[in-house]
Each structure stands twice: as structure tokens, then as C-alpha cells.
Short mmCIF file of C-alpha atoms in Angstrom, two decimals:
data_model
loop_
_atom_site.label_atom_id
_atom_site.label_comp_id
_atom_site.label_asym_id
_atom_site.label_seq_id
_atom_site.Cartn_x
_atom_site.Cartn_y
_atom_site.Cartn_z
CA MET A 144 0.00 0.00 0.00
CA LYS A 145 2.80 2.42 0.88
CA ILE A 146 4.56 1.58 -2.36
CA GLN A 147 1.41 2.39 -4.36
CA ILE A 148 1.00 5.71 -2.54
CA LYS A 149 4.64 6.63 -3.20
CA SER A 150 4.29 5.77 -6.90
CA MET A 151 1.13 7.90 -7.12
CA ILE A 152 2.91 10.84 -5.49
CA LYS A 153 5.80 10.51 -7.95
CA THR A 154 3.35 10.40 -10.86
CA LEU A 155 1.57 13.52 -9.63
CA LYS A 156 4.87 15.34 -9.25
CA LYS A 157 5.83 14.40 -12.80
CA ILE A 158 2.46 15.56 -14.13
CA ASN A 159 2.66 18.85 -12.23
CA LEU A 160 6.19 19.45 -13.43
CA LYS A 161 5.14 18.70 -17.00
CA ASN A 162 2.18 21.09 -16.75
CA ILE A 163 4.37 23.81 -15.29
CA VAL A 164 6.82 23.50 -18.17
CA ILE A 165 3.96 23.59 -20.70
CA TYR A 166 2.45 26.69 -19.08
CA ILE A 167 5.82 28.46 -19.05
CA VAL A 168 6.32 27.75 -22.75
CA LEU A 169 2.78 28.94 -23.56
CA VAL A 170 3.27 32.14 -21.56
CA LEU A 171 6.55 32.88 -23.35
CA ILE A 172 4.96 32.28 -26.75
CA SER A 173 1.94 34.42 -25.83
CA TYR A 174 4.23 37.19 -24.67
CA GLN A 175 5.81 37.37 -28.13
CA PHE A 176 2.37 38.04 -29.65
CA LEU A 177 0.89 40.21 -26.93
CA TYR A 178 3.89 42.46 -26.30
CA PRO A 179 3.59 44.48 -29.57
CA LEU A 180 -0.16 44.96 -29.05
CA LEU A 181 0.21 46.03 -25.42
CA ARG A 182 3.11 48.31 -26.27
CA MET A 183 1.17 49.85 -29.13
CA THR A 184 -1.91 50.45 -26.97
CA MET A 185 0.02 52.00 -24.08
CA THR A 186 2.01 54.28 -26.39
CA ALA A 187 -1.13 55.40 -28.21
CA LEU A 188 -2.64 56.51 -24.91
CA MET A 189 0.38 58.59 -23.85
CA SER A 190 0.29 62.36 -23.87
CA GLN A 191 2.98 64.64 -25.27
CA GLU A 192 4.52 64.95 -21.81
CA ASP A 193 4.66 61.16 -21.38
CA ILE A 194 6.37 60.69 -24.73
CA ILE A 195 9.28 63.00 -23.87
CA ASN A 196 9.46 61.85 -20.23
CA PRO A 197 12.26 59.24 -19.90
CA THR A 198 10.76 57.86 -16.69
CA VAL A 199 7.55 56.79 -18.48
CA ASN A 200 8.01 53.38 -20.02
CA TRP A 201 4.72 51.49 -19.94
CA LEU A 202 1.90 53.12 -18.00
CA PRO A 203 1.23 56.76 -18.98
CA LYS A 204 1.13 59.24 -16.11
CA SER A 205 -1.34 61.52 -17.84
CA GLY A 206 -3.23 59.49 -20.41
CA SER A 207 -4.70 61.21 -23.44
CA LEU A 208 -6.92 60.36 -26.40
CA GLY A 209 -5.51 63.23 -28.43
CA ASN A 210 -3.20 60.91 -30.36
CA LEU A 211 -6.12 58.76 -31.47
CA ARG A 212 -8.17 61.79 -32.50
CA THR A 213 -5.27 63.14 -34.55
CA ALA A 214 -4.68 59.76 -36.17
CA LEU A 215 -8.37 59.52 -37.05
CA ARG A 216 -8.25 62.87 -38.83
CA VAL A 217 -5.02 62.09 -40.67
CA LEU A 218 -6.27 58.67 -41.81
CA GLU A 219 -9.69 60.11 -42.79
CA LEU A 220 -11.20 57.03 -41.22
CA ARG A 221 -14.78 57.53 -42.35
CA THR A 222 -13.79 57.35 -46.00
CA THR A 223 -10.86 54.96 -45.88
CA LEU A 224 -12.56 52.44 -43.58
CA VAL A 225 -15.67 52.09 -45.74
CA ASN A 226 -13.58 51.86 -48.93
CA SER A 227 -11.25 49.27 -47.41
CA LEU A 228 -14.10 47.12 -46.10
CA LEU A 229 -15.88 47.12 -49.47
CA PHE A 230 -12.67 46.60 -51.44
CA SER A 231 -11.23 43.78 -49.30
CA GLY A 232 -14.63 42.18 -48.69
CA THR A 233 -15.49 42.00 -52.39
CA LEU A 234 -12.12 40.51 -53.29
CA ALA A 235 -12.35 38.03 -50.40
CA ILE A 236 -15.83 36.85 -51.46
CA CYS A 237 -14.71 36.35 -55.07
CA GLN A 238 -11.54 34.55 -54.00
CA THR A 239 -13.42 32.26 -51.62
CA LEU A 240 -16.01 31.27 -54.22
CA VAL A 241 -13.49 30.70 -57.03
CA SER A 242 -11.08 28.82 -54.75
CA ALA A 243 -13.91 26.57 -53.55
CA MET A 244 -14.93 25.70 -57.12
CA THR A 245 -11.33 25.12 -58.17
CA GLY A 246 -10.56 22.96 -55.15
CA TYR A 247 -13.76 20.97 -55.76
CA ALA A 248 -12.81 20.35 -59.39
CA PHE A 249 -9.36 19.07 -58.45
CA ALA A 250 -10.73 16.93 -55.61
CA ARG A 251 -13.68 15.32 -57.42
CA TYR A 252 -13.19 15.34 -61.20
CA LYS A 253 -10.73 13.68 -63.56
CA PHE A 254 -9.78 15.63 -66.67
CA LYS A 255 -6.89 15.89 -69.10
CA PHE A 256 -3.68 17.50 -67.86
CA LYS A 257 -5.05 17.62 -64.32
CA ASN A 258 -1.61 17.25 -62.75
CA PHE A 259 -0.21 19.91 -65.08
CA TRP A 260 -2.85 22.45 -64.08
CA PHE A 261 -2.39 21.57 -60.44
CA ILE A 262 1.32 22.31 -60.76
CA MET A 263 0.47 25.61 -62.46
CA VAL A 264 -1.69 26.56 -59.48
CA ILE A 265 1.21 25.87 -57.13
CA LEU A 266 3.61 27.86 -59.35
CA THR A 267 1.44 30.95 -59.01
CA PHE A 268 2.34 30.93 -55.32
CA ILE A 269 6.02 30.10 -55.79
CA LEU A 270 6.76 32.78 -58.39
CA PRO A 271 7.64 36.21 -56.95
CA THR A 272 4.90 38.83 -57.06
CA PRO A 273 6.84 41.39 -59.20
CA ILE A 274 7.37 38.77 -61.92
CA MET A 275 3.63 38.10 -62.12
CA LEU A 276 2.74 41.76 -61.76
CA ILE A 277 4.63 42.98 -64.83
CA PRO A 278 2.60 41.01 -67.43
CA ARG A 279 -0.64 41.74 -65.57
CA THR A 280 0.08 45.47 -65.74
CA MET A 281 0.87 45.17 -69.44
CA MET A 282 -2.44 43.35 -69.97
CA ALA A 283 -4.32 46.13 -68.18
CA VAL A 284 -2.64 48.73 -70.41
CA SER A 285 -3.47 46.65 -73.51
CA VAL A 286 -7.13 46.47 -72.51
CA ARG A 287 -7.24 50.25 -72.21
CA GLU A 288 -5.58 50.74 -75.60
CA THR A 289 -7.65 48.09 -77.38
CA LEU A 290 -11.10 48.36 -75.80
CA GLY A 291 -10.87 51.84 -74.35
CA ILE A 292 -11.69 50.58 -70.85
CA GLN A 293 -9.70 52.29 -68.11
CA MET A 294 -8.12 49.64 -65.89
CA ILE A 295 -5.24 51.37 -64.11
CA GLY A 296 -6.56 53.50 -61.28
CA THR A 297 -9.60 51.25 -60.76
CA PRO A 298 -10.25 48.07 -58.74
CA TYR A 299 -11.08 46.13 -61.92
CA PRO A 300 -7.63 44.48 -62.39
CA GLN A 301 -7.60 43.02 -58.88
CA LEU A 302 -11.26 42.02 -59.19
CA LEU A 303 -10.50 40.16 -62.43
CA MET A 304 -7.49 38.52 -60.77
CA ALA A 305 -9.70 37.30 -57.92
CA ILE A 306 -12.40 36.00 -60.28
CA THR A 307 -9.88 34.14 -62.45
CA GLY A 308 -8.14 32.52 -59.48
CA GLN A 309 -5.10 34.81 -59.56
CA GLY A 310 -5.81 36.77 -56.38
CA ILE A 311 -3.43 37.20 -53.49
CA ASN A 312 -2.27 33.74 -52.35
CA SER A 313 -5.16 32.07 -54.18
CA ALA A 314 -3.05 28.92 -54.54
CA ILE A 315 -3.04 28.43 -50.76
CA LEU A 316 -6.81 28.86 -50.62
CA VAL A 317 -7.29 26.32 -53.41
CA LEU A 318 -5.09 23.82 -51.60
CA ILE A 319 -7.06 24.31 -48.37
CA PHE A 320 -10.34 23.51 -50.14
CA PHE A 321 -8.76 20.70 -52.14
CA HIS A 322 -7.51 18.82 -49.09
CA PHE A 323 -10.73 19.39 -47.14
CA PHE A 324 -13.01 18.26 -49.99
CA ARG A 325 -11.02 15.05 -50.30
CA LEU A 326 -12.04 14.21 -46.73
CA ILE A 327 -15.76 14.40 -47.54
CA PRO A 328 -17.02 10.90 -48.49
CA ARG A 329 -17.88 10.42 -52.15
CA ALA A 330 -20.85 8.37 -50.99
CA LEU A 331 -22.65 11.63 -50.18
CA ASP A 332 -22.15 12.80 -53.78
CA GLU A 333 -23.38 9.49 -55.13
CA ALA A 334 -26.45 9.50 -52.88
CA ALA A 335 -27.35 13.03 -53.97
CA SER A 336 -26.78 12.07 -57.62
CA ILE A 337 -29.11 9.09 -57.28
CA ASP A 338 -31.77 11.44 -55.89
CA GLY A 339 -31.48 13.49 -59.08
CA ALA A 340 -29.18 16.30 -57.94
CA SER A 341 -27.00 17.96 -60.56
CA SER A 342 -23.33 18.75 -60.11
CA VAL A 343 -24.15 22.33 -59.12
CA GLN A 344 -26.72 21.16 -56.60
CA ILE A 345 -24.29 18.64 -55.12
CA PHE A 346 -21.64 21.33 -54.82
CA TYR A 347 -24.00 23.77 -53.10
CA HIS A 348 -26.24 21.55 -50.99
CA VAL A 349 -23.71 18.88 -49.98
CA ILE A 350 -20.15 20.13 -50.29
CA LEU A 351 -20.47 23.77 -49.28
CA LYS A 352 -22.86 23.12 -46.41
CA LEU A 353 -20.39 20.61 -44.95
CA SER A 354 -17.52 23.07 -45.40
CA LEU A 355 -18.72 26.10 -43.45
CA SER A 356 -15.71 26.13 -41.13
CA THR A 357 -13.30 25.91 -44.08
CA ILE A 358 -15.16 28.65 -45.95
CA LEU A 359 -14.88 30.96 -42.95
CA ILE A 360 -11.17 30.24 -42.57
CA VAL A 361 -10.50 30.91 -46.26
CA PHE A 362 -12.59 34.09 -46.22
CA LEU A 363 -10.72 35.35 -43.16
CA PHE A 364 -7.33 34.63 -44.74
CA SER A 365 -8.33 36.27 -48.01
CA PHE A 366 -9.79 39.35 -46.31
CA VAL A 367 -6.70 39.91 -44.16
CA TRP A 368 -4.31 39.37 -47.08
CA ASN A 369 -6.21 41.79 -49.33
CA TRP A 370 -6.52 44.28 -46.47
CA ASN A 371 -2.78 44.31 -45.76
CA GLU A 372 -1.62 44.17 -49.38
CA THR A 373 -0.22 47.52 -50.48
CA TYR A 374 2.27 46.67 -53.25
CA ILE A 375 -0.23 45.29 -55.77
CA THR A 376 -2.92 47.72 -54.66
CA ASN A 377 -0.69 50.76 -55.13
CA THR A 378 0.38 49.46 -58.55
CA PHE A 379 -3.18 49.24 -59.88
CA ILE A 380 -5.17 51.71 -57.76
CA ARG A 381 -2.45 54.41 -57.67
CA GLY A 382 -4.17 56.45 -55.01
CA GLN A 383 -7.44 56.88 -56.91
CA ILE A 384 -9.31 55.11 -54.09
CA GLN A 385 -8.51 56.07 -50.51
CA LEU A 386 -7.79 52.87 -48.59
CA LEU A 387 -6.73 52.55 -44.96
CA PRO A 388 -3.51 50.45 -45.21
CA PRO A 389 -1.93 52.49 -48.05
CA ARG A 390 -2.77 55.69 -46.18
CA LEU A 391 -1.19 54.23 -43.06
CA ALA A 392 1.97 53.48 -45.06
CA MET A 393 2.12 57.16 -46.05
CA PHE A 394 1.26 58.39 -42.55
CA ASP A 395 4.50 60.35 -42.05
CA SER A 396 4.14 62.49 -45.15
CA ILE A 397 0.38 62.97 -44.71
CA PHE A 398 0.86 63.97 -41.08
CA SER A 399 3.51 66.53 -42.05
CA GLN A 400 1.11 68.11 -44.55
CA TYR A 401 -1.71 68.03 -42.01
CA ALA A 402 0.44 69.61 -39.28
CA THR A 403 1.69 72.34 -41.63
CA ALA A 404 -1.85 73.15 -42.77
CA SER A 405 -3.12 73.23 -39.19
CA ALA A 406 -0.28 75.48 -38.10
CA GLY A 407 -0.90 77.82 -41.02
CA ALA A 408 -4.61 77.97 -40.31
CA SER A 409 -4.43 78.52 -36.57
CA GLY A 410 -0.98 80.01 -36.23
CA SER A 411 -0.75 78.55 -32.73
CA MET A 412 0.73 75.11 -33.31
CA ASN A 413 4.22 74.97 -31.82
CA LEU A 414 7.16 72.90 -33.03
CA GLU A 415 6.58 70.08 -30.54
CA GLN A 416 3.00 69.62 -31.73
CA GLN A 417 4.06 69.59 -35.37
CA ARG A 418 6.76 66.97 -34.85
CA ILE A 419 5.68 63.44 -35.74
CA ASN A 420 6.19 61.16 -32.78
CA GLU A 421 5.80 57.52 -31.94
CA ALA A 422 2.42 57.95 -30.27
CA TYR A 423 0.75 59.16 -33.46
CA LYS A 424 2.15 56.25 -35.45
CA MET A 425 1.12 53.72 -32.83
CA SER A 426 -2.36 55.24 -32.70
CA ALA A 427 -2.77 54.99 -36.47
CA THR A 428 -1.51 51.41 -36.50
CA LEU A 429 -3.86 50.46 -33.67
CA ILE A 430 -6.81 51.97 -35.53
CA SER A 431 -5.97 49.96 -38.66
CA ILE A 432 -5.83 46.73 -36.64
CA ILE A 433 -9.16 47.14 -34.84
CA PRO A 434 -11.38 46.23 -37.88
CA LEU A 435 -9.44 43.00 -38.40
CA PHE A 436 -9.69 42.19 -34.70
CA ILE A 437 -13.47 42.71 -34.72
CA LEU A 438 -13.81 40.57 -37.85
CA TYR A 439 -11.79 37.81 -36.24
CA LEU A 440 -14.04 37.81 -33.16
CA ILE A 441 -17.15 37.52 -35.34
CA VAL A 442 -15.70 34.78 -37.53
CA GLN A 443 -14.39 32.89 -34.53
CA ARG A 444 -17.88 32.44 -33.10
CA LYS A 445 -19.29 31.26 -36.41
CA LEU A 446 -16.23 29.10 -36.93
CA ILE A 447 -16.99 27.06 -33.81
CA LYS A 448 -20.61 26.61 -34.91
CA GLY A 449 -19.42 25.54 -38.36
CA ILE A 450 -17.13 22.90 -36.88
CA GLU A 451 -19.96 21.54 -34.71
CA SER A 452 -22.33 21.26 -37.69
CA ALA A 453 -19.75 20.13 -40.23
CA GLY A 454 -21.20 16.61 -40.39
CA ILE A 455 -19.27 13.50 -41.31
CA THR A 456 -15.81 13.66 -42.87
CA GLY A 457 -13.72 10.70 -43.91
CA GLU A 458 -14.78 7.28 -45.10
#
């Protein structure tokens, strides 16, 4: 009996030690992700006096929302937020739908040169973006010269890229759907086909309804990638549409113009108020992150429900 008690105590000690090690590792990993967000938030809430005070490191002594208000005006949030949501949301919806259809075709159908086209899909992700962007820009210019349709300076090039499966990281989205659709039993397709369902009906009523969690994941990835993408967007849009991330990238120059105009209008802005500081930048960055954070919270709730109602996967 004593031997059994001693062995149980040793086992508990080992389990506790193992849990402690796991918790320490998780805390360290979490710290790497949370530190930039906490630092950004604390700096955004600092006043001018806190910024130049060397004794203030984390907690502001005299907190202020002035940095956030200034960042809101510089970013023109009302315009840029609505434009960014519509722009990224439209591209994400198109990418999700096209990637789902492409992944379904690769997972369910057999056709000529299937492996070749699959390799081509993967190559679109491997090839550097500038290499792919040069011919796409030339095509947009050719469309304008041939058909008279203005492409550069409009969202049409990126919309066409999303519809044709050439959106940002579309290859990854196709692969996600491809591997998930292969887990869905073919018996469900066959049963629906026996009941008289067409291929489109099978895809919508069987495949998509069993893939809600995957659809939400792909939509979230696509939305975030299109939201944060500035290189391709600046190449095609060229500032004709005011979007939040590109305006954030130009925050320094825009703030300088805003500060100069404010000083000229009021005549009372001193040099310290005109100088761009870290608090303004952190405030603008925090504002640009908040929409993505809210979207993630919404999708996370629906994601759990989608997993619970996903049905049967695997044979």
C-alpha cells in the first residue's frame, strides 16, 4: 500500500512538473504576440509629456486620447474604412467562391492534364509577385488601348485577378479547399446524384454546407491578405481610391502636410505639436488593426458553430 502511494505521489509530481513546463512555454509564446499589441496600446494613450518623459516606459502618467483623434483625422477614417471594407470584402468573397470551385474540381473530377494544371496553381504561389505583376500590368494597359476601358486607377484588375483565381495567395486557398473536400465521403455525392441532384446542386447543398468552417477560414485569410496588401494595390489603384492600409503606409508624409496646414490655419501650433512622434504612429496602426480584430471575433464564433455542424468527414 505504501509503495502504491509513493508511486502515485511521484506520478503527480511528474504531471505537475510537466504542466508547469507547458504553461511556461505557452506564456513565453503568448508574450511574443501580446507584447507588440500592449506596447502599441500604451504608447497610443500617452500624452505629449509622457512621450518625452524618460521615466515613463509602460503606464502613462497623464493618459490622453488626443493621439487617437489626430490619427483619425489624418487617416480620414470615415472614408478609408468604408472603402477598405468594401474593397477587401469584395475581393475576399470572389476569391473564396473561385477557390472553392477550383478545389472541388481538383478533388472530385478527372480531366486531361489535371496534374499539369495543379502544378500551375502551385507555381502561381512560388513565383515572386513582381514577376507576375509585370505582365498583368501590361495586360491592363493593352485592354485600355484596345477596348478603351480604363483599368489602371480602378479596382477592376484586382477584381479580375480574384475571379480568375489569380488573387493574393489564391493557390493556398485552393489547396485548403482541395484537401478538405477530399475528406468528404464520395458516398454523399453518389447519394445526392441518385436522388437526381445535378453537379451544381451537389456542390452547393452537400459540399459547401459541410464546409462552413473551411469557408470561414478561407474568407478570413483572403480578407486579411487583401486588407494588408499595399504593393499590388498601389500598382493598380495608384491612389485613386482612398484605402486605410496604403494611407497608413504614407502616414509620415500625410501627417507633415496636415500639421503644416493646421499650423498655417491657426498660427498657434508649436514645433513640438508639429513633430511626428511615436504615439501618433502607434495610434494609427492600432486603428488599422481594430477592424481585423473585430472581424476575427465575429468569424471565430461562427467558426466554432461551423465545426460543430460540419457533419461527417472521412470514409
